[in-house]
XYZ file of C-alpha atoms in Angstrom:
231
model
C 109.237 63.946 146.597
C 105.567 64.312 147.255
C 103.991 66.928 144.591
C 100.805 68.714 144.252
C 99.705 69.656 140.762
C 97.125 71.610 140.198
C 95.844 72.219 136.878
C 91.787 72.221 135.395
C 92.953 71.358 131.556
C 92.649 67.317 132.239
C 94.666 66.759 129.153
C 97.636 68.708 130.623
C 97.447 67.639 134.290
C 97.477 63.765 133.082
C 100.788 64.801 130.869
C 102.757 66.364 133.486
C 101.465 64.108 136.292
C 102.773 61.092 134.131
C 106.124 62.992 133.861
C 106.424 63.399 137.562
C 105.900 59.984 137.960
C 108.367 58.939 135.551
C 110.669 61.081 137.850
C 109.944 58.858 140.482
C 107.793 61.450 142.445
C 104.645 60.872 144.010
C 101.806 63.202 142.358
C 98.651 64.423 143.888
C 95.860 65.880 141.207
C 93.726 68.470 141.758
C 91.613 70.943 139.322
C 89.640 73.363 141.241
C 91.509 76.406 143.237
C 89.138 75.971 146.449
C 89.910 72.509 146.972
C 93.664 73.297 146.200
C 93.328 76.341 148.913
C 92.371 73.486 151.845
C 95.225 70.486 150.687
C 97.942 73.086 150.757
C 97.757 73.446 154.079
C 96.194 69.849 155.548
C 98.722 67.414 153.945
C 102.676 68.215 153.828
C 104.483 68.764 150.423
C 107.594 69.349 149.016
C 106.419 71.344 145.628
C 103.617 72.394 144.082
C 102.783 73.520 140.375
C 100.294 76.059 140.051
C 98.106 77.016 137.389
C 96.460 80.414 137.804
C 92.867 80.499 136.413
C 91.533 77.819 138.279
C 87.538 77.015 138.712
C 85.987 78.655 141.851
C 89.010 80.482 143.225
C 92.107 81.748 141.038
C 95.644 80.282 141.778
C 96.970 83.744 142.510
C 94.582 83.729 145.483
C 95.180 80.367 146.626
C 98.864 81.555 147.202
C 98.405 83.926 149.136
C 96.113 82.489 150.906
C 98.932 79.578 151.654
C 101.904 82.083 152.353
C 99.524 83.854 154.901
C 98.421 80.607 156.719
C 102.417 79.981 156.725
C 102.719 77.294 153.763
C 106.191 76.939 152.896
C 106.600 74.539 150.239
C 107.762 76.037 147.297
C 105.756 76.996 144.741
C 106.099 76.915 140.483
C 103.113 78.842 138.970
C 102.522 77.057 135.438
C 100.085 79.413 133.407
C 99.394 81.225 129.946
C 99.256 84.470 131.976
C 102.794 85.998 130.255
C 102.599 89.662 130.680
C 105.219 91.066 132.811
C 103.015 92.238 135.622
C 101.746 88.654 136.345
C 105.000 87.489 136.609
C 106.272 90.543 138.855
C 102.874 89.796 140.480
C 103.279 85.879 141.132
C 106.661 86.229 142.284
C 106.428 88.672 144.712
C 103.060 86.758 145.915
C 105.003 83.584 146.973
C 105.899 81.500 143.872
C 109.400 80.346 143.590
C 109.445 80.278 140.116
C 106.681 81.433 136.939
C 106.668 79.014 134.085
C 104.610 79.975 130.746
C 102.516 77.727 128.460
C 103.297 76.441 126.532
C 106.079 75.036 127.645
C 108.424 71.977 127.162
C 108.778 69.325 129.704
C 112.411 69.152 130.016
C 112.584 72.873 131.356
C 109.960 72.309 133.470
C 111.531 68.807 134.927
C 114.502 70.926 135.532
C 113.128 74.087 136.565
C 111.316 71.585 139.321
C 114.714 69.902 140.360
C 116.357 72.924 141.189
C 113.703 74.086 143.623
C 113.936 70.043 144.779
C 117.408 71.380 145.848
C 117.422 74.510 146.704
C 115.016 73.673 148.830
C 116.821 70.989 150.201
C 119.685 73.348 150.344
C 122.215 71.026 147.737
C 123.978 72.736 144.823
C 123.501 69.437 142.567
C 121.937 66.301 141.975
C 124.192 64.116 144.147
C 123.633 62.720 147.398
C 127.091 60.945 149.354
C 127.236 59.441 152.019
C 130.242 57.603 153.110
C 131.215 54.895 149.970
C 127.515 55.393 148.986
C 127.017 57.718 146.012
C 122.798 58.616 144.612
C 122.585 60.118 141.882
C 118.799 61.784 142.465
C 117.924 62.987 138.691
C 119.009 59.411 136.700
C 117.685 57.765 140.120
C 120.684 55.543 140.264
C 122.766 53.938 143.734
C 126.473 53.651 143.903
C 128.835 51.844 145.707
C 132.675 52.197 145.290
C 131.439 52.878 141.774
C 129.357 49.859 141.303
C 126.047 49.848 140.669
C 123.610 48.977 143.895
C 119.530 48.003 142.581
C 116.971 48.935 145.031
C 113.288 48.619 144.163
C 111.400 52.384 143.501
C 110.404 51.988 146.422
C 113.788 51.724 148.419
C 115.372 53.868 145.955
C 112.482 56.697 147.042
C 113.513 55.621 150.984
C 116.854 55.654 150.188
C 116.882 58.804 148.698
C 115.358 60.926 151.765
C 117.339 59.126 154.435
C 120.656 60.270 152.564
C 119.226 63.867 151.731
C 119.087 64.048 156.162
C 122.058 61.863 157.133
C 122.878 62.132 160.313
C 118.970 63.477 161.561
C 116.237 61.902 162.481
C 113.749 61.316 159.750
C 110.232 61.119 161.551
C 108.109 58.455 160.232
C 104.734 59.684 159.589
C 107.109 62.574 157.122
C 107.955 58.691 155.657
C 104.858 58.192 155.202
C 103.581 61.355 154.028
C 105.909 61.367 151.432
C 106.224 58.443 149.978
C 101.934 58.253 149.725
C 99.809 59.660 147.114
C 96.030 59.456 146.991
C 96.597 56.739 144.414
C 99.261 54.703 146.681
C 98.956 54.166 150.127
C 102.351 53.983 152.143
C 101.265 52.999 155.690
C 103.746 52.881 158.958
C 103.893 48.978 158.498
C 105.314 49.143 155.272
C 107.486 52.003 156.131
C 109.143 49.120 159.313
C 109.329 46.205 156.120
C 111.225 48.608 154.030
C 113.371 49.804 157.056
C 114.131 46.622 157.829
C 115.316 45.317 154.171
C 117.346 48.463 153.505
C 119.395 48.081 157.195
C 119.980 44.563 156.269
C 121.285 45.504 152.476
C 123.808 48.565 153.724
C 124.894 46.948 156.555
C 127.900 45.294 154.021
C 128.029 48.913 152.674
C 129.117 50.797 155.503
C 125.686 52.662 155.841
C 123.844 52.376 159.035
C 120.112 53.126 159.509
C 118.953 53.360 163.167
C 115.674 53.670 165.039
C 115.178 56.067 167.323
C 112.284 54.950 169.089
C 109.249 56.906 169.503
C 110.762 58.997 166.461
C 111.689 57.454 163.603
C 114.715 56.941 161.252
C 118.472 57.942 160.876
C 121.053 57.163 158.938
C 124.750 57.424 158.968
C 128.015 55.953 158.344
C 128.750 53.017 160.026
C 131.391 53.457 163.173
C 134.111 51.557 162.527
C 134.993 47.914 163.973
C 136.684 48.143 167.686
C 140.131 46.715 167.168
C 140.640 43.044 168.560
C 142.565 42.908 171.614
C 146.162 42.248 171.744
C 147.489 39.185 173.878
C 151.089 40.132 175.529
């Protein structure tokens, strides 16, 4: 999951961005509400975390300015703003969720994985798909119970393949997704990894095809034709 977190108290935005990475998300950094206005809406994300009194433009104005250029990612406003009129205020702005500081991590790790799947439309952390079994939050890869190690990278490939099994992934979402401004993911890396994980699931019943021009699907493999019978 590609995040953007944007929060002007450095100290605060390098904790939480740390513990998003730890997560195994990619994090994008920002600290000024103008700037934040523009990269909502150029690059695609799956979550933001939004403080509210932001340098040259306030986070409550850079959300609505989002929801009314048609920004649909969701949103969790992160602030010290507690009285019950911001909340009523944030929420019914756009924001998904309204998280007061201070706060503890854990919730808002949590509070952030259940938008991860509401959005995605799941009811837990689990991802199957045929014998294969991912268990998103503790990040680990099953198969028939046994344990399957993928690099973060695969694992983070892995992971949104399964969450659209059976639809075509488009490649440049790949690659917006698995890139931060810190790590570049380009379309040839996005092929090497393709071509590893095919080559690793094949034994595993787990098929990932290219659909040219496209990009990326995965599915269970079809079973074996039976071998012809001799009278």
């Amino acid at each position: 999951m590609r995040i953007l977190l944007v929060e002007d108290d450095p100290a605060l935005s390098f904790g939480v961005a740390r513990a998003l990475q730890r997560e195994g998300w990619q994090v994008d950094v920002l600290a000024d509400g103008m700037a934040a206005s523009a990269e909502g809406l150029i690059n695609q994300y799956d979550l933001a975390v939004l403080d509210l009194g932001l340098p040259r433009r306030d986070g409550m104005e850079v959300l609505r300015q989002w929801r009314s250029r048609g920004a649909r990612l969701p949103v969790l406003i992160l602030t010290a703003r507690d009285d019950l009129s911001d909340r009523v205020e944030g929420l019914d702005s756009g924001a998904d969720d309204y998280l007061v500081k201070p706060f503890d991590l854990p919730e808002l790790l949590a509070r952030l994985r259940a938008l991860q799947r509401r959005a995605a439309g799941r009811a837990e952390d689990r991802l199957v798909l045929g014998e294969l079994e991912l268990d998103v939050r503790h990040r680990e890869l099953r198969h028939r119970g046994e344990r399957v190690h993928l690099s973060p990278r695969e694992q983070a490939l892995t992971e949104l393949l399964m969450a659209r099994a059976g639809r075509v992934v488009p490649k440049d979402h790949i690659v917006s997704t698995l890139s931060s401004w810190e790590t570049d993911f380009s379309e040839n890396s996005v092929e090497v990894y393709i071509h590893r994980l095919r080559k690793r699931f094949a034994e595993l019943g787990v098929t990932i095809k290219t659909v040219r021009g496209f990009g990326y699907l995965m599915e269970v493999s079809a079973p074996a034709a039976p071998a012809p019978t001799q009278d």
